[in-house]
Coordinates of C-alpha atoms in Angstrom, one line a residue:
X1 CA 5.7 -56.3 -94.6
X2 CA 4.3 -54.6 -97.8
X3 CA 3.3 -51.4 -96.5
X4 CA 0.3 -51.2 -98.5
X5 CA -1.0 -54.3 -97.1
X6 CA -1.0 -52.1 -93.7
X7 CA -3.7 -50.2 -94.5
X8 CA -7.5 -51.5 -93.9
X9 CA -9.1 -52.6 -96.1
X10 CA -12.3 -51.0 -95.3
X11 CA -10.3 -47.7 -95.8
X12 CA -10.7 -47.7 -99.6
X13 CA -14.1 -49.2 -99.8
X14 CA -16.5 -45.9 -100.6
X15 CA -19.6 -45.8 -98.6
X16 CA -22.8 -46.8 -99.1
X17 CA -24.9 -44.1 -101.6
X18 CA -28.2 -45.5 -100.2
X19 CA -27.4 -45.7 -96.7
X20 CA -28.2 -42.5 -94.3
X21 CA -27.0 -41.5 -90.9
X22 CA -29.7 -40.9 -88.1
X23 CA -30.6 -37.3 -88.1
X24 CA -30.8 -35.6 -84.3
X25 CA -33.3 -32.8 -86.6
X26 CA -35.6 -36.3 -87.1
X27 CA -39.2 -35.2 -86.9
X28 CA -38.2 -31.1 -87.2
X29 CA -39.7 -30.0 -90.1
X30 CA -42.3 -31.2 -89.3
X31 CA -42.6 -29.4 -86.0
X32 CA -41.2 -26.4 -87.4
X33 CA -44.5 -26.2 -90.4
X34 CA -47.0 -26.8 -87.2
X35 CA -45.2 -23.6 -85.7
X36 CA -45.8 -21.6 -88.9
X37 CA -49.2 -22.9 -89.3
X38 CA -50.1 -21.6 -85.6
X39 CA -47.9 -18.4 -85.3
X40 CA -51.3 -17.0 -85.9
X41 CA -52.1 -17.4 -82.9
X42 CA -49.2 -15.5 -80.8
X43 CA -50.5 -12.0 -81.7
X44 CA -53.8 -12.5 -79.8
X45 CA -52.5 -14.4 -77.7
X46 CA -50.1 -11.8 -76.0
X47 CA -52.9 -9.1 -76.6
X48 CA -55.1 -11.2 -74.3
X49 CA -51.6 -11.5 -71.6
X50 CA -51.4 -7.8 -72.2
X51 CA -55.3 -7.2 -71.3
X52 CA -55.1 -9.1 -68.2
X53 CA -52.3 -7.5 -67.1
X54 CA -53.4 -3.9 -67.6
X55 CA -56.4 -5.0 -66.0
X56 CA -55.2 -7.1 -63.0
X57 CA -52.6 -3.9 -62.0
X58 CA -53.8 -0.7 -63.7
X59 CA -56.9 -0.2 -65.4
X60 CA -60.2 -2.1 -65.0
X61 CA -63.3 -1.7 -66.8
X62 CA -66.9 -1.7 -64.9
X63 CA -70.1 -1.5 -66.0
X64 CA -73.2 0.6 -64.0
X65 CA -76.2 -1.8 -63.4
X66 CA -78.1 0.0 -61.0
X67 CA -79.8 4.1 -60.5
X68 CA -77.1 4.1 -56.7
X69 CA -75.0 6.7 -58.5
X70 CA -77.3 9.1 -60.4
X71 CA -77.0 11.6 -61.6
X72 CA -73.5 11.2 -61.5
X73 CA -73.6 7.4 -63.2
X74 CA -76.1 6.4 -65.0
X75 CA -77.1 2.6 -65.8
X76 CA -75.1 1.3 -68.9
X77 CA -72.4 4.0 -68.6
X78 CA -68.6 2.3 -69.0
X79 CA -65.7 3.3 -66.6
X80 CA -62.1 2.9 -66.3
X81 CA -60.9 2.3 -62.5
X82 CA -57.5 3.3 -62.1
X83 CA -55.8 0.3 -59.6
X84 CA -52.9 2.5 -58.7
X85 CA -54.7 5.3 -56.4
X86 CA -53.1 4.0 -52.8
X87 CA -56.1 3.9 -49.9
X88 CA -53.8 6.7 -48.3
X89 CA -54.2 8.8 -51.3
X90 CA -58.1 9.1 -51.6
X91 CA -59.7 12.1 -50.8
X92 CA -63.5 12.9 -49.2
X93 CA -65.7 12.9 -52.5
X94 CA -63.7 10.9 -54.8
X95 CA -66.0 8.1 -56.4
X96 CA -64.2 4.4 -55.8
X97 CA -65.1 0.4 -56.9
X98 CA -64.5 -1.7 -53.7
X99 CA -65.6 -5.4 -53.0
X100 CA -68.3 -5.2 -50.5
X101 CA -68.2 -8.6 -49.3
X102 CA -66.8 -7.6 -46.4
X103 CA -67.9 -4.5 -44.9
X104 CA -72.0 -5.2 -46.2
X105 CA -71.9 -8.3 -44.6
X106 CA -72.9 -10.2 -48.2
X107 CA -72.9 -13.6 -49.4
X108 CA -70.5 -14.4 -51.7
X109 CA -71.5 -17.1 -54.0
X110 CA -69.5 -20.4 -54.7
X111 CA -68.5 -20.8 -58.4
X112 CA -67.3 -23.9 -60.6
X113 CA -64.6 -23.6 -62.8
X114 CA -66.8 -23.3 -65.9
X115 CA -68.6 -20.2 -63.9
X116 CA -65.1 -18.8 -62.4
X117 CA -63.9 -18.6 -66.6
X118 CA -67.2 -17.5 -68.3
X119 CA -66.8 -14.5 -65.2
X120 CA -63.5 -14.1 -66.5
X121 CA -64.4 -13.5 -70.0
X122 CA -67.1 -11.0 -69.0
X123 CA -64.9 -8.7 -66.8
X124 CA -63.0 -8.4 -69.6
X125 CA -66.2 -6.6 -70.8
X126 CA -66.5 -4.7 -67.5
X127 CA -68.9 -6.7 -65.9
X128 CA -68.0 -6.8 -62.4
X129 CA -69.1 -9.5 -59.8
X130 CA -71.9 -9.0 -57.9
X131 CA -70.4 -7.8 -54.7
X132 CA -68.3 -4.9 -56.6
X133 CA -70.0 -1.7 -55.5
X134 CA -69.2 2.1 -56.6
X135 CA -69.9 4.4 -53.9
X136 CA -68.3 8.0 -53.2
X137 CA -66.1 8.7 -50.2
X138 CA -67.3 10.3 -47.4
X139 CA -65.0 9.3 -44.5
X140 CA -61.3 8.4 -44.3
X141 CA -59.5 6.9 -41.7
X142 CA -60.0 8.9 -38.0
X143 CA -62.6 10.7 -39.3
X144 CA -65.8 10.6 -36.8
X145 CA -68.8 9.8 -38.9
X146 CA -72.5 10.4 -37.8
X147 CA -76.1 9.5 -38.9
X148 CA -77.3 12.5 -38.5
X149 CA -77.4 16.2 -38.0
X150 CA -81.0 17.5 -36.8
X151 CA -81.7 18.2 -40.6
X152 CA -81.0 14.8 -41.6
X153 CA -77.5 15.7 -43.3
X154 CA -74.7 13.3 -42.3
X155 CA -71.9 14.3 -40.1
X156 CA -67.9 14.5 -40.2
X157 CA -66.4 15.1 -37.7
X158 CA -69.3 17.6 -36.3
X159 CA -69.3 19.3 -39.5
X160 CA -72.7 18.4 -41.4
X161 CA -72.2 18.0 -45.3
X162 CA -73.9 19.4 -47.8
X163 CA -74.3 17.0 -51.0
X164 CA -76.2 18.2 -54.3
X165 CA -74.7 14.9 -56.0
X166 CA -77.5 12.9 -54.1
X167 CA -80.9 12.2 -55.6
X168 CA -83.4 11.4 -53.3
X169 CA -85.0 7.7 -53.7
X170 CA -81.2 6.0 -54.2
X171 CA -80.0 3.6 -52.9
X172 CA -79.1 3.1 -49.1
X173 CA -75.3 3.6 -48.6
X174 CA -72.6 2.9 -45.5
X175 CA -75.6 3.8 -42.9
X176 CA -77.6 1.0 -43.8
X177 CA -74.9 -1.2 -42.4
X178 CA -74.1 0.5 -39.4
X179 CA -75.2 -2.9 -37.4
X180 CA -72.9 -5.4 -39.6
X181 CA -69.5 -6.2 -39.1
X182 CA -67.2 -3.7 -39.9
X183 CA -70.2 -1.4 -39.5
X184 CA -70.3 -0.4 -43.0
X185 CA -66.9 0.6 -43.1
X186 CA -64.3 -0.1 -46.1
X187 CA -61.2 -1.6 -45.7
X188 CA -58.8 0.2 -47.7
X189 CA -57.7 -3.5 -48.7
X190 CA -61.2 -4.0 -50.1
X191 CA -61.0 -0.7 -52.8
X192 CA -60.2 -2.1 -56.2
X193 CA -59.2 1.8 -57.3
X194 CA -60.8 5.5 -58.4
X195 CA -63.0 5.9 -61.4
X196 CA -61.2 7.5 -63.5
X197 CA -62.8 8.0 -66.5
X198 CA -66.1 7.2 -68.2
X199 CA -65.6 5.5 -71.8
X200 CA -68.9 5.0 -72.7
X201 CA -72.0 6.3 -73.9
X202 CA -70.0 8.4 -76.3
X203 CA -71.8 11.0 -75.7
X204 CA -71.1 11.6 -71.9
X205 CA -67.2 10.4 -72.7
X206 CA -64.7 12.2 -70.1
X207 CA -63.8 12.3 -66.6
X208 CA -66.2 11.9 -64.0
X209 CA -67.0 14.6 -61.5
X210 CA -65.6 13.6 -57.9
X211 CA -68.0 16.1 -56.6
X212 CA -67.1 19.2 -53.7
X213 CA -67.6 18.0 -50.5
X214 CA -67.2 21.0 -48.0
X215 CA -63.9 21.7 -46.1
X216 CA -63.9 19.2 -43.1
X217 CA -60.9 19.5 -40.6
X218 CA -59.4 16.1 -39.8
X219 CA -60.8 14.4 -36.7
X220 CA -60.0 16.2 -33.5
X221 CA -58.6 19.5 -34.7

């Protein structure tokens, strides 16, 4: 047998110049000039993941609506509520945000989903929903509270207190629930966290006084 007539034939033909081989990258570039023309977008995106994070674990914004607070808050003053302060770790005159819901016996409204994400946008804002209330503590757990010495001062654990951060004509606080469930007590589940600092007016930037409330001994000493 001639040994060149061994070889294929097809093995000296040279391919095709106008033929091409399917490509697995079909369709990548462009995918790839999409992804440039939207990488834009991954900056504030990851701010806005960063945002919600901050402010779903350590640091949420709030806004004062109402005169409960004054002097100490005024209405349209910004604070920063620090979500890390443990229930166990709050002390008698520290100023909290809790969701009221509960212990006031309120009404919580229902929501669609439009409603649920225009809320969403606002808190970013530090507009809280409506049953978020900032109220200073007076009693912790085992303490004995009472409504009210002879002179009308509230009572801890038979000590009456003394409190110059109250104006008169507020709003009603924890004894105007005494009669709801829970009697106007807060679960320490309920406390969103401690203000921490107010960030707004400008002029009035800087922590916010906790207030002195006088020594009280724990309940049954």
């Amino acid at each position: 047998m001639d040994p060149e007539r061994a070889v294929p034939e097809s093995s000296g033909t040279p391919p095709d110049r106008g033929s091409t081989a399917p490509s697995s990258r079909s369709g990548a570039p462009g995918a790839y000039a999409a992804a440039r023309r939207h990488r834009w977008l991954l900056g504030p995106a990851l701010l806005l993941l960063a945002v919600v994070v901050v402010r779903a674990f350590l640091v949420t914004p709030f806004g004062i609506p109402s005169q409960s607070m004054q002097d100490t808050l005024l209405i349209g003053d910004r604070i920063l509520v620090d979500r890390t302060t443990a229930p166990a770790d709050l002390q008698r005159g520290d100023i909290v945000v809790f969701d009221a819901s509960q212990a006031f016996d309120l009404q919580v409204p229902e929501r669609g989903i439009v409603q649920t994400l225009v809320e969403a946008v606002e808190s970013l804002a530090g507009k809280g929903q409506p049953t978020d209330y900032v109220k200073r503590v007076i009693g912790l757990p085992g303490d004995h509270v009472r409504c009210c010495a002879p002179d009308g001062r509230l009572e801890v654990n038979g000590v009456a207190l003394t409190e110059p951060y109250v104006a008169p004509g507020q709003s009603a606080d924890s004894r105007a629930h005494l009669g709801d469930p829970g009697g106007g007590m807060v679960p320490g589940d309920d406390i969103i966290g401690k203000v921490w600092v107010r960030y707004w007016p400008l002029g009035r930037l800087g922590s916010v006084d906790q207030g002195q409330v006088a020594s009280v001994p724990r309940n049954g000493e």
